[in-house]
Tab-separated table of C-alpha atoms in Angstrom:
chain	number	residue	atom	x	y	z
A	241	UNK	CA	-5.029	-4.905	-30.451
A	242	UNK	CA	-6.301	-4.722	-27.162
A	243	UNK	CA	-4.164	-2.052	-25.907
A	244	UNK	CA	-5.458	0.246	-28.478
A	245	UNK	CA	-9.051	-0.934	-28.241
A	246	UNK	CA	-8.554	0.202	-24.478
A	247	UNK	CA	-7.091	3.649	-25.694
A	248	UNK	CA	-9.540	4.118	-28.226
A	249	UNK	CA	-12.356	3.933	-25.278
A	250	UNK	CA	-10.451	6.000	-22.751
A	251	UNK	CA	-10.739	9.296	-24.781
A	252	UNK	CA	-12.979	12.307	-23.445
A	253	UNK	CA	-14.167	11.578	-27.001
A	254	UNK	CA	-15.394	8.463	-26.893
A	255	UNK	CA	-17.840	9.675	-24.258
A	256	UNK	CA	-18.888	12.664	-26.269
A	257	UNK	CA	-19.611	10.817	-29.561
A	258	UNK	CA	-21.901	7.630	-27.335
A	259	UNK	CA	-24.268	9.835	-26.164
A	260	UNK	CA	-24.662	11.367	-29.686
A	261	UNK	CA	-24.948	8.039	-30.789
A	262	UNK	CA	-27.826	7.820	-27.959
A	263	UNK	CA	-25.577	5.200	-25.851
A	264	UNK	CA	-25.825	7.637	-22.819
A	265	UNK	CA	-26.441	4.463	-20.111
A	266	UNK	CA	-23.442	2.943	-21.583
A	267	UNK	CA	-21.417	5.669	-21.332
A	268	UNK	CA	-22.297	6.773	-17.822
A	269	UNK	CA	-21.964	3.090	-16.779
A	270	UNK	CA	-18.648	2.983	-18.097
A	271	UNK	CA	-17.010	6.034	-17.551
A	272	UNK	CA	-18.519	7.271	-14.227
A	273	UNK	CA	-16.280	6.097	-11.476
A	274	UNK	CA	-18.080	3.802	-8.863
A	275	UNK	CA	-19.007	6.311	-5.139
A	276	UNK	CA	-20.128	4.957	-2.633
A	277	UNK	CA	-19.167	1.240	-3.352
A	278	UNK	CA	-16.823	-0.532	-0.818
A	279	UNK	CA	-14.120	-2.918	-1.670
A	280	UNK	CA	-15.991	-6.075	0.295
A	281	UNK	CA	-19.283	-4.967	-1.637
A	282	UNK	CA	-17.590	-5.196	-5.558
A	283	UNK	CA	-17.691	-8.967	-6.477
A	284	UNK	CA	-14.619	-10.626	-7.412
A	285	UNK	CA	-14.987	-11.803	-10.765
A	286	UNK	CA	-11.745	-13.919	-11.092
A	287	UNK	CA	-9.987	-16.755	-8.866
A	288	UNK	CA	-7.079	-15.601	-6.638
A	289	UNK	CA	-4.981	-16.940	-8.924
A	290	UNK	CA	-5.916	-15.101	-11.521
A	291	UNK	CA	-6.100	-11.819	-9.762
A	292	UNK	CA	-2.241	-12.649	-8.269
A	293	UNK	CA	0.269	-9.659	-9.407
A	294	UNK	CA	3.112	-10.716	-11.899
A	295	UNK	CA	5.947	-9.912	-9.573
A	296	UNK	CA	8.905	-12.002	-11.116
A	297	UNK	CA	10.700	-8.687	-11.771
A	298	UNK	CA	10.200	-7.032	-8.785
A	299	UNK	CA	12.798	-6.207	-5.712
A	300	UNK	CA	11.118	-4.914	-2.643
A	301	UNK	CA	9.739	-6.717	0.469
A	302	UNK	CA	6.286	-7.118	0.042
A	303	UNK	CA	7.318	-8.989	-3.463
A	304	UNK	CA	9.851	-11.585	-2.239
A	305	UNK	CA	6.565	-12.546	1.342
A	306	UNK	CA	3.310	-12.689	-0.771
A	307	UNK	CA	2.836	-16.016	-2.502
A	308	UNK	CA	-0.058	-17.300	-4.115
A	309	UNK	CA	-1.549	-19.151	-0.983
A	310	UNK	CA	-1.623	-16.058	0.829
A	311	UNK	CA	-2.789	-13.720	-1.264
A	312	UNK	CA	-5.761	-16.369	-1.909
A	313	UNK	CA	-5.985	-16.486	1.805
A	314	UNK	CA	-6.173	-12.352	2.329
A	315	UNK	CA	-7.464	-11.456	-0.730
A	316	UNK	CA	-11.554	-10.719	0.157
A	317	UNK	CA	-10.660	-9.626	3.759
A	318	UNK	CA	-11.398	-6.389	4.680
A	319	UNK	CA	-10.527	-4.104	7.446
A	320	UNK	CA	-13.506	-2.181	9.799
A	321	UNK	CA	-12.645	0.731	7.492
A	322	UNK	CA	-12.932	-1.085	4.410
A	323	UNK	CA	-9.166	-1.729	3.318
A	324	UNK	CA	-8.176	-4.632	1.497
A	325	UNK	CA	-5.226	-6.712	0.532
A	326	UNK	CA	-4.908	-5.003	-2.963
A	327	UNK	CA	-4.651	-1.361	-1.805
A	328	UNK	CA	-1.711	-2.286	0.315
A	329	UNK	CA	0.202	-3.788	-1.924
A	330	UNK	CA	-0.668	-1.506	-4.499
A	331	UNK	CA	2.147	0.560	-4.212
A	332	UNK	CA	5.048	-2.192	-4.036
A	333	UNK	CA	2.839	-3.496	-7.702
A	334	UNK	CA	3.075	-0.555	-9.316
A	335	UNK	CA	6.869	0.421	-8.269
A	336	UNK	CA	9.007	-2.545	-9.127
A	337	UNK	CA	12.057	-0.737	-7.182
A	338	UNK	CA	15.699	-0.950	-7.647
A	339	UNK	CA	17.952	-4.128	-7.771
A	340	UNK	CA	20.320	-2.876	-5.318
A	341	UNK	CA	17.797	-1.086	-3.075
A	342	UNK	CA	15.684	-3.293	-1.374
A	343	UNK	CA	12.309	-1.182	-0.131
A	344	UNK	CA	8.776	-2.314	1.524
A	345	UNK	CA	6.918	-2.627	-1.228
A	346	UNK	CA	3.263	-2.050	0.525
A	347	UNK	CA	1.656	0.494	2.658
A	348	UNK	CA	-0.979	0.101	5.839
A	349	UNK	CA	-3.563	2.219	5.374
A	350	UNK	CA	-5.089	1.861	8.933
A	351	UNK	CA	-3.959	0.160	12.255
A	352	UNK	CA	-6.288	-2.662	11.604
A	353	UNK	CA	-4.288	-3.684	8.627
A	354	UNK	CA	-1.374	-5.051	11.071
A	355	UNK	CA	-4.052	-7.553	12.790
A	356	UNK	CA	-6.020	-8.090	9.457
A	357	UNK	CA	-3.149	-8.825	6.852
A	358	UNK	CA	-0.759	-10.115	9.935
A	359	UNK	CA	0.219	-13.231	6.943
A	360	UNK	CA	1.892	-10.336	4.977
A	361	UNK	CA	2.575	-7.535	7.557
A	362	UNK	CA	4.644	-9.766	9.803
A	363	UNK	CA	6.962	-11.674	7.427
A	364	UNK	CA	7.800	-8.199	6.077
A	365	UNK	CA	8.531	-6.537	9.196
A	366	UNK	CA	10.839	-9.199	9.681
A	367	UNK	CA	12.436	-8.828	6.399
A	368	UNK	CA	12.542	-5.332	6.359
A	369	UNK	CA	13.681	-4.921	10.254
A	370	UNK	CA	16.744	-7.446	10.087
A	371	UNK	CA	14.444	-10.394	11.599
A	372	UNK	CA	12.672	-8.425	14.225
A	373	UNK	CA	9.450	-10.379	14.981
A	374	UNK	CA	6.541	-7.971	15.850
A	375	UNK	CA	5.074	-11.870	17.183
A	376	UNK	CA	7.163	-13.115	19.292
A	377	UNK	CA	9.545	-10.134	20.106
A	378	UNK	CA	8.863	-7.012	22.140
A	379	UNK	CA	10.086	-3.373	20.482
A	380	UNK	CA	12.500	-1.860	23.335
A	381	UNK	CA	11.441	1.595	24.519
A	382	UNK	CA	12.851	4.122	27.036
A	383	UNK	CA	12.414	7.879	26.541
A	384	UNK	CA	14.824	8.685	29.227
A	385	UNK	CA	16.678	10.981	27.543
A	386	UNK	CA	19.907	11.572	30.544
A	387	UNK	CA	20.667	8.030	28.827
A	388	UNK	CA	21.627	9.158	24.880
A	389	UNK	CA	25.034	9.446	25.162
A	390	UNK	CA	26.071	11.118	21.765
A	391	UNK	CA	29.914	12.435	21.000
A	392	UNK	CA	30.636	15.944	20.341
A	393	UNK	CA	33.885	14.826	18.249
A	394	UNK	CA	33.140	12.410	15.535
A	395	UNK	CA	35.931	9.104	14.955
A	396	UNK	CA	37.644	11.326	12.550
A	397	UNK	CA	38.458	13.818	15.361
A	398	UNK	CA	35.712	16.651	13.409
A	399	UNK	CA	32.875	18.518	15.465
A	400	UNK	CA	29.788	17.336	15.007
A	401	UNK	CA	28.160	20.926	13.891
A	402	UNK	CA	24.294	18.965	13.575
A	403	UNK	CA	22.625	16.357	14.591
A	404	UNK	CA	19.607	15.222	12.844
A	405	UNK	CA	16.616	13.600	14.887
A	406	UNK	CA	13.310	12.419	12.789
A	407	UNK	CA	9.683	11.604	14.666
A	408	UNK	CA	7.495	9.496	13.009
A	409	UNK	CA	3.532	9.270	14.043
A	410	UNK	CA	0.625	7.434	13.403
A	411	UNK	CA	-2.758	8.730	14.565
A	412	UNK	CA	-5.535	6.158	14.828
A	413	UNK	CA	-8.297	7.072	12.437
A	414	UNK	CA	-6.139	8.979	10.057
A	415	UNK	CA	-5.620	7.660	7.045
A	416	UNK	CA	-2.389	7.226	4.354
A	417	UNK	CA	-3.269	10.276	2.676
A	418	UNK	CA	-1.553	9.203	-0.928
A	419	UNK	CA	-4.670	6.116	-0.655
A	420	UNK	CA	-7.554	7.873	0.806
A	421	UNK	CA	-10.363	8.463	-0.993
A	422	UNK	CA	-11.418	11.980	-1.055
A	423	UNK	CA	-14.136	11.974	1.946
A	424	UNK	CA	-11.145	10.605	3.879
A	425	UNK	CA	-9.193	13.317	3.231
A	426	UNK	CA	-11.408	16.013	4.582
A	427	UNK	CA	-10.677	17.709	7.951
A	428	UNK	CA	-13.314	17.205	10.351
């Protein structure tokens, strides 16, 4: 019943026939999407553990670190720019994943979110990175590239005709683009 009471309201049509009914506040109240309105300034209406995801089913990183206690603990913290515990672990939510592939299962959406969310970022790094501990260990790096040492004949005796090499960047003050909101998204 509810699930078709919810359907029922999300129609284009529903709007239309509420303000010919002379419901207009209602309607604009309820279908206009909030602008303007932070994450820290929208009240939370429910206890954390009510609000806690249902993730009995799911296989991914984020799933198998966040427990009740912490997401009660990071829930209504917010980064400088506004991000909280639910957009980043939005994604690993809505995308149960594979049982046989194991992925992240949440996104950062700024730097801050390492320092912020550091209860849920670090135990997954750790997962994810075969128990490398952004904490206590530090990441080895040397661009000296005399010292890549990389065979021309593969172990099956075959040429290697390419060699693949992939860069990944993250700019301070750009944002995940699939979770920005639009004003984010605009080039300055």
């Amino acid at each position: 019943m509810a699930s078709m009471f919810t359907r029922v309201l999300s129609g284009r049509n529903t709007a239309v026939i509420m303000a010919g009914l002379g419901a207009g506040t209602l309607v604009s109240s309820y279908f206009m999407p909030e602008s303007g309105v932070s994450a820290g300034e929208k009240k939370k209406l429910y206890p954390p553990s009510a609000d806690y995801p249902d993730l009995r089913k799911h296989n991914n990183c984020m799933a198998s670190t966040l427990t009740p206690a912490i997401y009660g603990l990071l829930r209504d913290k917010l980064t400088p720019n506004n991000w909280s515990l639910d957009q980043c672990i939005q994604t690993g939510v809505d995308n149960p994943g594979h049982p046989f592939i194991k992925n992240v299962g949440m996104v950062a959406g700024d730097e801050e979110n390492y320092e912020v969310f550091a209860e849920i970022f670090n135990p997954v790094i750790k997962d994810r990175h075969n128990g490398y501990d952004p904490t206590t260990m530090k990441h080895p790096t040397d661009l000296d590239s005399s010292k890549v040492k990389v065979p021309l004949v593969s172990p099956l005796g075959c040429l290697m005709r390419t060699m693949c090499c992939r860069r990944v960047c993250a700019q301070a003050a750009v944002f995940v683009g699939s979770v920005c909101h639009p004003p984010a998204t605009r080039l300055h």
